[in-house]
XYZ file of N, CA, C and O in Angstrom:
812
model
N 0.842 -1.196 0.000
C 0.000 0.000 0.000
C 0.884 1.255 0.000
O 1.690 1.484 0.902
N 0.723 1.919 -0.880
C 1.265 3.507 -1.233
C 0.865 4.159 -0.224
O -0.325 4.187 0.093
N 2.398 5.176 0.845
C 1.650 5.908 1.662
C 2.103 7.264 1.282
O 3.223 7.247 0.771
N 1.442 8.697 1.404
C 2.310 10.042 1.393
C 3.182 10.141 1.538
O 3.982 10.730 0.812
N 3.524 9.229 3.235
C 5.008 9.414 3.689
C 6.259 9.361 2.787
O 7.201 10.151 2.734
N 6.021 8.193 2.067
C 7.365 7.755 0.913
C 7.032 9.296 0.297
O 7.837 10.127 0.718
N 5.856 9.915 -0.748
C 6.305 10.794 -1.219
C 7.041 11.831 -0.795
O 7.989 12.350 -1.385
N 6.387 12.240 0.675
C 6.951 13.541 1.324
C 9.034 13.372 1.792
O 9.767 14.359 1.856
N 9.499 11.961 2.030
C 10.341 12.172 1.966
C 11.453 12.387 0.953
O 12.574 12.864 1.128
N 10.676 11.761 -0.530
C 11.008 11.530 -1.550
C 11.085 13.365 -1.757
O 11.998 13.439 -2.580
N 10.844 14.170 -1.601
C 9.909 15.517 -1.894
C 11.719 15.961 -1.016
O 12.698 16.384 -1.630
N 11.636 15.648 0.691
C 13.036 16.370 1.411
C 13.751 16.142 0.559
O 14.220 17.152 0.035
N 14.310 14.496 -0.150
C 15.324 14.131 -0.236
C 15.780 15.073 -1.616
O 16.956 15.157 -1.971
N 14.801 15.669 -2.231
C 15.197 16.220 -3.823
C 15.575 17.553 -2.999
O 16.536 18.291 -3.216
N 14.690 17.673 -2.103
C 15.247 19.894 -1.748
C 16.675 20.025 -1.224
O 17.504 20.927 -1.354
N 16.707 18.948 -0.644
C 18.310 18.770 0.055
C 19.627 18.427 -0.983
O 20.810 18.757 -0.896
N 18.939 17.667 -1.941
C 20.057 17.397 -2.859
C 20.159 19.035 -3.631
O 21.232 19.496 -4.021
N 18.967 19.693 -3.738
C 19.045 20.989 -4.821
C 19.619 21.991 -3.986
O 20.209 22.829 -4.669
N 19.674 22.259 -2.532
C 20.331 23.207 -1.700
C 21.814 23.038 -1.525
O 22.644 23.872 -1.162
N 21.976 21.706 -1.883
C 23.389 21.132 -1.658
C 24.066 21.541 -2.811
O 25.173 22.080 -2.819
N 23.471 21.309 -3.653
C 24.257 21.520 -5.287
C 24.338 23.214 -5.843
O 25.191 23.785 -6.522
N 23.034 23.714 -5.215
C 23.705 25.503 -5.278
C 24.116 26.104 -4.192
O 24.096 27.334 -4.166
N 24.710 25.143 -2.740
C 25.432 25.511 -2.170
C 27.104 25.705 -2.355
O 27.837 26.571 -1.875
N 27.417 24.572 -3.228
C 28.586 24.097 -3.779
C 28.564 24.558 -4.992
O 29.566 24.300 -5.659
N 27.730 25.165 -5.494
C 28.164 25.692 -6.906
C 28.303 27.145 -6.565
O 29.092 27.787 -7.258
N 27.667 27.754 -5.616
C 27.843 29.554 -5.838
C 28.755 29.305 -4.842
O 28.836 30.445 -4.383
N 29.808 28.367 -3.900
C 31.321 28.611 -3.372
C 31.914 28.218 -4.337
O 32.668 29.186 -4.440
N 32.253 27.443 -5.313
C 32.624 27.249 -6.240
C 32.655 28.805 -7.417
O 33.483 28.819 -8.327
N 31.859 29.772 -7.263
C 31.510 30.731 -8.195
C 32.788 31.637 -7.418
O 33.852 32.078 -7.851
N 32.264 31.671 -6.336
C 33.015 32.851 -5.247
C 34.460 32.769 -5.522
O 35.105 33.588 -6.176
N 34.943 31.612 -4.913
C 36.194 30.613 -5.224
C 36.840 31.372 -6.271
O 37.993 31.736 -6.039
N 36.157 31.773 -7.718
C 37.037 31.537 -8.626
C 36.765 32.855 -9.132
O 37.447 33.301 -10.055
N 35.555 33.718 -8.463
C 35.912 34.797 -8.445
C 37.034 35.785 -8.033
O 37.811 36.499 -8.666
N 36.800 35.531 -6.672
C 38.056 35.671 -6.081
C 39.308 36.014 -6.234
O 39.803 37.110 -5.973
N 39.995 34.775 -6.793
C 40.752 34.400 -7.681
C 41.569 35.189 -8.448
O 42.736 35.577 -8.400
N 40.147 35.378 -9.531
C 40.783 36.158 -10.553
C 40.766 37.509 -10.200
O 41.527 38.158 -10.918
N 40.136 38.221 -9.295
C 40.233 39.471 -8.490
C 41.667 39.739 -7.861
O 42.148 40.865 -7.737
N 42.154 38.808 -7.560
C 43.218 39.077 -6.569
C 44.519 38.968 -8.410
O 45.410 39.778 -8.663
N 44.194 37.951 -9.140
C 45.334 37.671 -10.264
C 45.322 39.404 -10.940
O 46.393 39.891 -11.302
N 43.913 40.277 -11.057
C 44.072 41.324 -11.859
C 44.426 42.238 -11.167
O 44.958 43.270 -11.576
N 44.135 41.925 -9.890
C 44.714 43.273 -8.630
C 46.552 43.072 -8.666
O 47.236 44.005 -8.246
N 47.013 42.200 -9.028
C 48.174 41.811 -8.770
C 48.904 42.357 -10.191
O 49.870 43.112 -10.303
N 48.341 41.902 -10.916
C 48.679 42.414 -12.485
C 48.976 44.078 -12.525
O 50.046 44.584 -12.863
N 47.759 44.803 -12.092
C 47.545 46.422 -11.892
C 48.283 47.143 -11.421
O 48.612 48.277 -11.769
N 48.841 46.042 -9.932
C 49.589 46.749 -8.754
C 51.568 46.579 -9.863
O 52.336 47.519 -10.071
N 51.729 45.417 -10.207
C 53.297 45.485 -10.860
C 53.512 46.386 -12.018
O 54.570 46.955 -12.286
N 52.208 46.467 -12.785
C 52.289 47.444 -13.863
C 51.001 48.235 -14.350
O 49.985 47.804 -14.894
N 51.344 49.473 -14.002
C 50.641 50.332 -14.212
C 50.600 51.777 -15.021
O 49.738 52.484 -15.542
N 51.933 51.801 -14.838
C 52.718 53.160 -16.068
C 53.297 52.734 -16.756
O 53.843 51.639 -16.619
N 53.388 53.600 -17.918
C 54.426 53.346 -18.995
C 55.137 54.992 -18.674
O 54.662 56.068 -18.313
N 56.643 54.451 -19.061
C 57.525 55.510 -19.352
C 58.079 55.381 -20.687
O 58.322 54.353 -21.320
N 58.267 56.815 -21.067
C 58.580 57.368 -22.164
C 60.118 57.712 -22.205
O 60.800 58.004 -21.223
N 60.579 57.620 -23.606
C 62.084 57.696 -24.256
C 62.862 59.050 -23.140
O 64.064 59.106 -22.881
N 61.792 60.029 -22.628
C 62.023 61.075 -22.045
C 62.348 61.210 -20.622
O 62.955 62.112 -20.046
N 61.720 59.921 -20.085
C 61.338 59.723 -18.920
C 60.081 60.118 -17.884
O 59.959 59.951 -16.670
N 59.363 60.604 -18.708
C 57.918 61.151 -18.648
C 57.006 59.718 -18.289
O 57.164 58.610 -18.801
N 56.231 60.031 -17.477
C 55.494 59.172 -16.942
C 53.588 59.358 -17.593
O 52.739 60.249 -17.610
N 53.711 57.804 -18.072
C 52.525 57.882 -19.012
C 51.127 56.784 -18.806
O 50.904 55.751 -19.438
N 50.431 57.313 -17.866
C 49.308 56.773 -17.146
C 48.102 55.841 -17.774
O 46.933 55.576 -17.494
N 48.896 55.558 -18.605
C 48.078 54.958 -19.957
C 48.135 53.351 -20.184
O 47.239 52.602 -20.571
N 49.526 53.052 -19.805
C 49.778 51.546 -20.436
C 50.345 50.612 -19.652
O 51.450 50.981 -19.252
N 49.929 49.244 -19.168
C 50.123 48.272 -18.510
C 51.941 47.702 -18.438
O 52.104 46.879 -19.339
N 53.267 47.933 -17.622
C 54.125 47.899 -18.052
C 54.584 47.804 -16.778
O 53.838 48.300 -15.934
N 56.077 47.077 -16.203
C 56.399 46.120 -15.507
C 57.077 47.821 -14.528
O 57.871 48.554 -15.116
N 56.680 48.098 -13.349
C 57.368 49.259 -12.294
C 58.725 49.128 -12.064
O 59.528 50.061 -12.050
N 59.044 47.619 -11.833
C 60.329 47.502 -11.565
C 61.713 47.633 -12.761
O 62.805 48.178 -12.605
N 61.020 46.734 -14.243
C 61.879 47.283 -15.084
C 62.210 49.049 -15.092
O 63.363 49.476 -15.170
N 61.103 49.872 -15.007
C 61.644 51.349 -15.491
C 61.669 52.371 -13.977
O 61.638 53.592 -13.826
N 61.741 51.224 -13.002
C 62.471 52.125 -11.899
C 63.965 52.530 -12.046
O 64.265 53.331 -11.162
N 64.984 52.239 -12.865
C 66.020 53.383 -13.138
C 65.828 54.700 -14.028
O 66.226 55.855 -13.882
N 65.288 54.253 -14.718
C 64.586 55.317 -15.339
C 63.822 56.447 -15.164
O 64.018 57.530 -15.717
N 62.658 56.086 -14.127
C 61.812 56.726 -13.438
C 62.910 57.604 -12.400
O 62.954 58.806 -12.661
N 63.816 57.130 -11.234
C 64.762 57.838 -10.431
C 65.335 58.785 -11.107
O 65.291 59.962 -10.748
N 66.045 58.301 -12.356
C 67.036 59.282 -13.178
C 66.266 60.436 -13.467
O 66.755 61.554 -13.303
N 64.964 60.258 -13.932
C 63.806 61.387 -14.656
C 63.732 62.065 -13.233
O 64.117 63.225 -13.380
N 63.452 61.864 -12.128
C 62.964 62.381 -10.937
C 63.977 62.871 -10.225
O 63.599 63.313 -9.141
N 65.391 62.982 -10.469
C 66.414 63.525 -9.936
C 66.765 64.636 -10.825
O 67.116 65.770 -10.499
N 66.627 64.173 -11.923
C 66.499 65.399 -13.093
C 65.983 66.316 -13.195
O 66.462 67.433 -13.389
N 64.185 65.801 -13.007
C 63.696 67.179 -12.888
C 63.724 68.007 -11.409
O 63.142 69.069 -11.188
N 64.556 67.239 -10.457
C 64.380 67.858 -8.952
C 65.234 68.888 -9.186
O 65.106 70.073 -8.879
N 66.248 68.252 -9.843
C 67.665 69.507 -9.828
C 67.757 70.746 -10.844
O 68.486 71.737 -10.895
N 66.608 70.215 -11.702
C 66.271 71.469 -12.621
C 65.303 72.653 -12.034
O 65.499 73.843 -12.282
N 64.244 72.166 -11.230
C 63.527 72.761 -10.284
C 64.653 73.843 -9.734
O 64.864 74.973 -10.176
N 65.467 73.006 -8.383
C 65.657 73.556 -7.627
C 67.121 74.490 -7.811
O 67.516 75.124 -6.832
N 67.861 74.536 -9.053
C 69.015 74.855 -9.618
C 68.738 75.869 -10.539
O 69.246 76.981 -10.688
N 67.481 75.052 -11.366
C 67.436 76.189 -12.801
C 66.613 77.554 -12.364
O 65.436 77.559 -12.725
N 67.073 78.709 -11.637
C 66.137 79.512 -11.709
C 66.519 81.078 -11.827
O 67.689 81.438 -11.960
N 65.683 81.769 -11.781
C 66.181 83.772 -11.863
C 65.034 84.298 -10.909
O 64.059 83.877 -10.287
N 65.797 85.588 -11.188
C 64.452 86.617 -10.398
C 62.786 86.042 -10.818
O 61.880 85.690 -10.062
N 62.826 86.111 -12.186
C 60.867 85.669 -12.488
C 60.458 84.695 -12.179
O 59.230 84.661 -12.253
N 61.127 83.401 -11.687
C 60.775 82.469 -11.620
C 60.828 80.951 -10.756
O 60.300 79.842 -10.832
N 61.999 81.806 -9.742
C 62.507 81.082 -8.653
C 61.347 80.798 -7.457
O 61.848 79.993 -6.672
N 60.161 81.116 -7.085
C 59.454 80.822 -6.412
C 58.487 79.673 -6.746
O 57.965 78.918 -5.926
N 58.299 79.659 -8.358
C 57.589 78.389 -8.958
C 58.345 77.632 -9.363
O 57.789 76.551 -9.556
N 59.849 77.620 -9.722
C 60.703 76.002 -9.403
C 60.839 75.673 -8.593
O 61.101 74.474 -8.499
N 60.733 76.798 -6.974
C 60.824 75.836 -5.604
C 60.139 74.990 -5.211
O 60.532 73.958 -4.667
N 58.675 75.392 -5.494
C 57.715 75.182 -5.117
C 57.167 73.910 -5.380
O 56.522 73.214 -4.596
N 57.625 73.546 -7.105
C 57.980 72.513 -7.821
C 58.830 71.660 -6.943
O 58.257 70.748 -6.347
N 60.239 71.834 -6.758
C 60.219 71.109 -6.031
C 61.075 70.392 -4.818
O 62.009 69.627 -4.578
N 59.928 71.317 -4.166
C 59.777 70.853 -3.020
C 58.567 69.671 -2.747
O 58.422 69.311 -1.579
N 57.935 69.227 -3.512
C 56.815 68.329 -3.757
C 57.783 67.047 -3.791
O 57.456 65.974 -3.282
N 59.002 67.266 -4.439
C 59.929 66.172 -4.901
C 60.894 65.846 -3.826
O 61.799 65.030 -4.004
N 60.680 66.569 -2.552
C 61.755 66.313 -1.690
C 60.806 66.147 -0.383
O 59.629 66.509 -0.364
N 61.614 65.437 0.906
C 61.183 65.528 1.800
C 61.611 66.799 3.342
O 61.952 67.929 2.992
N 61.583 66.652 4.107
C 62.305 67.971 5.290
C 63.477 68.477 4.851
O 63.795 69.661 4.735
N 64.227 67.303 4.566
C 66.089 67.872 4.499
C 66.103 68.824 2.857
O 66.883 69.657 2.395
N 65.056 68.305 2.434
C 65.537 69.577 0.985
C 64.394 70.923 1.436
O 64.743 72.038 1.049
N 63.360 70.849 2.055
C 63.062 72.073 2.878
C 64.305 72.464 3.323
O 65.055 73.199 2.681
N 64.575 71.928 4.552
C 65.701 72.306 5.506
C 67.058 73.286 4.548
O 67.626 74.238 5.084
N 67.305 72.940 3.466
C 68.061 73.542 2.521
C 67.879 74.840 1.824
O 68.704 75.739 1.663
N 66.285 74.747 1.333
C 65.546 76.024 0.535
C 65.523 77.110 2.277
O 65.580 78.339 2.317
N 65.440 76.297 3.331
C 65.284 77.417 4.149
C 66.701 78.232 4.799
O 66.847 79.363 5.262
N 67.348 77.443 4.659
C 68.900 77.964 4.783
C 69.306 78.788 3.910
O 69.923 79.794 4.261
N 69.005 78.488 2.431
C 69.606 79.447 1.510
C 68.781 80.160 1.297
O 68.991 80.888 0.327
N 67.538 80.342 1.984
C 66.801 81.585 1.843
C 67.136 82.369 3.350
O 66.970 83.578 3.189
N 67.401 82.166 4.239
C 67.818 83.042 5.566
C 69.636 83.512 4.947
O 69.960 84.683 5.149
N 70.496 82.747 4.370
C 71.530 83.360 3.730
C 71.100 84.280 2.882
O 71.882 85.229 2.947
N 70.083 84.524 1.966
C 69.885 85.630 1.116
C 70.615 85.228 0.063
O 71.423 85.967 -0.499
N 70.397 84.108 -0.254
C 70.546 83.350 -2.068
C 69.760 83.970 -2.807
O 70.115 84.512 -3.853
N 68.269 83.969 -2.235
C 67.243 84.037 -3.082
C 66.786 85.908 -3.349
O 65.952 86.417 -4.098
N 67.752 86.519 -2.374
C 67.400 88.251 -2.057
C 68.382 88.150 -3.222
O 67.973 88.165 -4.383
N 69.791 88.038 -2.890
C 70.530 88.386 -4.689
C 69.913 88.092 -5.619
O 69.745 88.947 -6.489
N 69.325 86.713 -5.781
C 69.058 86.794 -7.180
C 68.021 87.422 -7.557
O 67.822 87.368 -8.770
N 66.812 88.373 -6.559
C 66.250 89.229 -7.630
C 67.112 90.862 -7.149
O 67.149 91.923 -7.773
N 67.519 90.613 -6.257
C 68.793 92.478 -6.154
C 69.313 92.157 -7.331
O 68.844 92.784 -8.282
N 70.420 91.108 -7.643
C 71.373 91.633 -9.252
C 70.561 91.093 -10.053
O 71.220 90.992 -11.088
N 69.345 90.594 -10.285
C 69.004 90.334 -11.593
C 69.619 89.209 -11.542
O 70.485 89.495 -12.369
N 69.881 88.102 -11.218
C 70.978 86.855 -11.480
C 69.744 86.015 -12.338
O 68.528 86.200 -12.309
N 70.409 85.202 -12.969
C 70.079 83.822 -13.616
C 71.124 82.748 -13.335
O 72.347 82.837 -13.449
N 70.618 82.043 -13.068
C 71.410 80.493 -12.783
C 70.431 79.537 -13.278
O 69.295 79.193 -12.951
N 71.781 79.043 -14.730
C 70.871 78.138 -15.583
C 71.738 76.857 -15.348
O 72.960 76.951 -15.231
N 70.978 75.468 -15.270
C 71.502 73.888 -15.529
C 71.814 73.914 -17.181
O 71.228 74.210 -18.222
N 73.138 73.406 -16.732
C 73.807 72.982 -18.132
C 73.914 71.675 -18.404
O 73.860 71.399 -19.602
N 74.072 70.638 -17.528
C 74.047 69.132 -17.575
C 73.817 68.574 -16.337
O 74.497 69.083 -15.446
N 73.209 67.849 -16.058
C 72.566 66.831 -14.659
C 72.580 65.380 -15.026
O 71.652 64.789 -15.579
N 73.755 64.853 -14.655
C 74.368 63.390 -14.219
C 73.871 62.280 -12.810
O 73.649 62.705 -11.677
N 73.833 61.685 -12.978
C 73.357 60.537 -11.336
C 73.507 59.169 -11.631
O 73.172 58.491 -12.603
N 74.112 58.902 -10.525
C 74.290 57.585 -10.267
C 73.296 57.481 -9.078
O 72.896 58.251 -8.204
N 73.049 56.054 -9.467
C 71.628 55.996 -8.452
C 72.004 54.091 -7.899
O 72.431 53.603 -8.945
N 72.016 53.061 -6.911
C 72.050 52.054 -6.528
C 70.350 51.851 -6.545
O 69.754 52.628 -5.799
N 69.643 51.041 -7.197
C 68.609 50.255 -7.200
C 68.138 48.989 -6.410
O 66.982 48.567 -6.420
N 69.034 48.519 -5.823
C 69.106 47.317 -5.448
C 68.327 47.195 -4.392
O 67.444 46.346 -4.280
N 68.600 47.985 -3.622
C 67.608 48.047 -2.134
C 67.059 49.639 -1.876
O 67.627 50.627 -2.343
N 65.713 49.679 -0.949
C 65.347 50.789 -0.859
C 65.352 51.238 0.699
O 64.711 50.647 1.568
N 66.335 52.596 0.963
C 66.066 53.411 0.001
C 67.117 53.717 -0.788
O 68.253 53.641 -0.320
N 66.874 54.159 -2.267
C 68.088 54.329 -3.000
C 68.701 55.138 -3.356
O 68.337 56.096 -4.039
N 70.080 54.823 -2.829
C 71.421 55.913 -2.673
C 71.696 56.629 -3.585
O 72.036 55.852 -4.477
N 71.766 57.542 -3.919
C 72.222 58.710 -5.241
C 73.233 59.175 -4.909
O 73.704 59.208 -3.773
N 73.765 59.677 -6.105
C 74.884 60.879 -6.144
C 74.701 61.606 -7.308
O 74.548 60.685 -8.110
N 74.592 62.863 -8.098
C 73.984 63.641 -8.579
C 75.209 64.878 -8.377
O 75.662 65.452 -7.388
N 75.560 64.983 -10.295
C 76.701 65.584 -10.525
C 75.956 66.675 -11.291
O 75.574 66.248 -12.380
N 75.585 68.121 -11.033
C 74.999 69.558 -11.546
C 75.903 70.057 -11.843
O 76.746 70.350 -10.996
N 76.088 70.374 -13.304
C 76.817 71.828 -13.693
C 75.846 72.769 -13.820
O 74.740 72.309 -14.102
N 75.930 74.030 -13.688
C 75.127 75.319 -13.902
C 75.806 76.314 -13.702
O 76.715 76.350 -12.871
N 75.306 77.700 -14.769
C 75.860 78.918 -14.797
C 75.379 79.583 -14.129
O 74.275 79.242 -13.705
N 76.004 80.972 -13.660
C 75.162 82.280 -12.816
C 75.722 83.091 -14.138
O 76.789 82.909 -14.725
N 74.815 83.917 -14.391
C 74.855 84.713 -15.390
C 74.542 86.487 -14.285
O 73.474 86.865 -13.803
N 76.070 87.261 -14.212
C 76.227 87.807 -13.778
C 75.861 89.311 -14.859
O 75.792 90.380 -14.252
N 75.729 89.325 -15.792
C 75.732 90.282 -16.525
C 77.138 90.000 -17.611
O 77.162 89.197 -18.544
N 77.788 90.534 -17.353
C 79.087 90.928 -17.983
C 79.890 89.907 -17.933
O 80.736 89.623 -18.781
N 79.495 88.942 -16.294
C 80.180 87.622 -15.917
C 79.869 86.711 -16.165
O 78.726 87.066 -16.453
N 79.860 85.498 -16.373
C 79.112 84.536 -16.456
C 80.101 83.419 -16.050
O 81.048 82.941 -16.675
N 79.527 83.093 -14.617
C 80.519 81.628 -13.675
C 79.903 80.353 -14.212
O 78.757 80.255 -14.652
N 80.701 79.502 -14.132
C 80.144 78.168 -14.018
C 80.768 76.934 -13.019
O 81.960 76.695 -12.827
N 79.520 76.184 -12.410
C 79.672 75.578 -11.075
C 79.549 73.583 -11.133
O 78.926 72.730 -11.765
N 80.411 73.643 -10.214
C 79.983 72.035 -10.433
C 79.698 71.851 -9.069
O 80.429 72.068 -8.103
N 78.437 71.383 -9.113
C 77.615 70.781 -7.613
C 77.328 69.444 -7.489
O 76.552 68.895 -8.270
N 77.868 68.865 -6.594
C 78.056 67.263 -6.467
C 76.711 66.963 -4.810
O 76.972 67.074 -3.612
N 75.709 66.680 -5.312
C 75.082 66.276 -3.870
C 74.479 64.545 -4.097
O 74.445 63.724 -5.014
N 74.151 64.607 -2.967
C 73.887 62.924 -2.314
C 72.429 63.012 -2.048
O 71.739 64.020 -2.205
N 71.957 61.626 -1.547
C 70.884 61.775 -0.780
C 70.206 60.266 -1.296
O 70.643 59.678 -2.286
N 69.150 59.781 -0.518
C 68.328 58.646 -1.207
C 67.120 58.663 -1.810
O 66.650 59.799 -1.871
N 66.216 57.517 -2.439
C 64.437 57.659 -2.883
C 64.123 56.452 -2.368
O 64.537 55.295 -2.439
N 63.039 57.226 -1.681
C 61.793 55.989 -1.389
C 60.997 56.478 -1.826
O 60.810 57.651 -2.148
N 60.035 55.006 -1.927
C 58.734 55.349 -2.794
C 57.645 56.106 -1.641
O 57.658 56.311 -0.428
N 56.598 56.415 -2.928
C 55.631 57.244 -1.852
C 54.334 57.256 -2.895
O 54.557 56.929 -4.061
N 53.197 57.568 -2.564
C 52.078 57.456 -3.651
C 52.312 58.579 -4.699
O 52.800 59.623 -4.265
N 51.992 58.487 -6.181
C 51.815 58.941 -6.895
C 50.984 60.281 -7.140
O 49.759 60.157 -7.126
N 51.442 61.365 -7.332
C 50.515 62.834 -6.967
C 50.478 63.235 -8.547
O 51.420 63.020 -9.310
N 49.660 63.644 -8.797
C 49.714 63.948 -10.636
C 49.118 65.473 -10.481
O 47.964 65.536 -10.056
N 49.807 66.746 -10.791
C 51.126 66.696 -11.411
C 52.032 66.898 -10.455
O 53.019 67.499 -10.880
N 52.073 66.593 -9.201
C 53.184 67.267 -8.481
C 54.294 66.494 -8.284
O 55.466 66.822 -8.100
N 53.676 65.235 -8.357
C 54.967 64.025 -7.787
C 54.711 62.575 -8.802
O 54.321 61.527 -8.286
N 55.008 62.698 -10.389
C 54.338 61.492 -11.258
C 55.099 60.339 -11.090
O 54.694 59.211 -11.370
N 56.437 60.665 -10.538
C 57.393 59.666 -10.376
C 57.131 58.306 -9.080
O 57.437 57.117 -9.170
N 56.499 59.005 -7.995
C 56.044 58.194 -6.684
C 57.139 58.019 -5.862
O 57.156 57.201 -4.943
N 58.317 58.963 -6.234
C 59.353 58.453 -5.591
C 60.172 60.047 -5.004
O 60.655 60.799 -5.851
N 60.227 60.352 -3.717
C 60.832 61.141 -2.519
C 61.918 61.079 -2.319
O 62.409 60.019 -1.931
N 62.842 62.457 -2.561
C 64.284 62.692 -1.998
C 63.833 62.846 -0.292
O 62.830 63.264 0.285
N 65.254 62.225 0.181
C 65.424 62.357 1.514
C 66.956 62.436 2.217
O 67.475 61.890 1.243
N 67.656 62.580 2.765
C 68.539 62.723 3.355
C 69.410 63.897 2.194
O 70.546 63.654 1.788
N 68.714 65.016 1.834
C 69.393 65.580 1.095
C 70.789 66.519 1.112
O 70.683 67.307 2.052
N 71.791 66.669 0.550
C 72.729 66.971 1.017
C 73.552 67.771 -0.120
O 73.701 67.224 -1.213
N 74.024 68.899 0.086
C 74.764 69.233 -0.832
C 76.378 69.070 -0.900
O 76.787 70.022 -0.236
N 77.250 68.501 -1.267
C 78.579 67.731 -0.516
C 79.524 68.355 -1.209
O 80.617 68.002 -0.765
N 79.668 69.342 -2.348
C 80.571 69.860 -2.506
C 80.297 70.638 -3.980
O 79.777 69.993 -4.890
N 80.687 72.120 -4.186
C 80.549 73.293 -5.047
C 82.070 73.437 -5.458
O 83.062 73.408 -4.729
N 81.978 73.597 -6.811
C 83.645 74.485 -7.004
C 83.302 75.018 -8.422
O 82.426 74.565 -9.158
N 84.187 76.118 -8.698
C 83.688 76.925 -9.499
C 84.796 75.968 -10.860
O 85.862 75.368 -10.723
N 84.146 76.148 -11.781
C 84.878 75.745 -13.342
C 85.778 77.104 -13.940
O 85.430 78.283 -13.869
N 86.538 76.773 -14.306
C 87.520 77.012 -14.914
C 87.205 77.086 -16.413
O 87.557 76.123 -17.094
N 86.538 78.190 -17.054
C 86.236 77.642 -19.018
C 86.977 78.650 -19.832
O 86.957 79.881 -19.840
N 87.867 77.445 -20.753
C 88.425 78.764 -21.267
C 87.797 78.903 -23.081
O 88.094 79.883 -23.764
């Protein structure tokens, strides 16, 4: 004799098998979501800029951080020392300003010294210009933070005179987040130092 009972358990035994099977299929979904969340987060995080022949930083194209971290330092020491070297009466307050974005306390600590010396009072009293003529660096990559040395020639254009200087300073980069436009490089002078000036000799 046929009773309900067989059906009604027949009835659990299918809901349990169907709760079971889209229990294990949407962890199975998650699982491999997941996954690939963390594989494209990982992808994003190693490459994310492209750099240019210039050293210009180009927010555009998927490309490995660590290959064009010499590159990126060299560009970012370059333009620090053009900032903070290349300037005159019109225009020395917006290369500082520049960068100082690119440095941390100790290159403050510097702009504020040679502004209580009255660097910055001569150069708009005589009219001075002091232009970068070539900017050299050796930079160690290997570990962070990384050690520089940074060889500046530049002229003072005295009028009638015109000196030229060779400035040898030090200092290291660590990374730091990316500021667009103030800091495209992601990477901070620190222990900055100026280690030795002597005037050139041109004949």
């Amino acid at each position: 004799m046929k009773t309900p009972f067989k059906d009604i358990y027949s009835v659990l035994k299918l809901n349990r098998f169907i709760v079971y099977t889209v229990v294990i299929a949407a962890a199975i979904v998650s699982i491999i979501s997941i996954l690939l969340v963390i594989k494209q987060h990982k992808q994003m995080i190693e490459s994310a800029f492209a750099i240019s022949t210039e050293g210009s930083v180009i927010p555009l194209k998927l490309v490995s951080q660590y290959e064009n971290l010499e590159v990126e330092a060299l560009s970012h020491l370059d333009l620090f020392h053009r900032y903070f070297y290349n300037i005159d009466a019109g225009n020395y307050e917006t290369q500082l300003e520049k960068a100082l974005w690119l440095g941390n306390s100790s290159v403050d600590a510097l702009y504020r010294q040679k502004k209580a010396d009255g660097v910055y009072n001569r150069l708009l009293q005589y009219s001075l210009v002091q232009k970068v003529k070539s900017i050299s660096s050796r930079i160690d990559i290997q570990k962070e933070p990384y050690s520089f040395e940074t060889n500046t020639v530049f002229e003072i254009n005295r009028g009638a005179v015109i000196d030229t200087y060779e400035l040898i300073t030090t200092g290291s980069l660590i990374h730091v987040d990316r500021s667009f436009p103030n800091n495209t490089h992601g990477l901070l002078i620190t222990n900055y130092f100026e280690k030795s000036l002597r005037k050139l000799e041109i004949n």
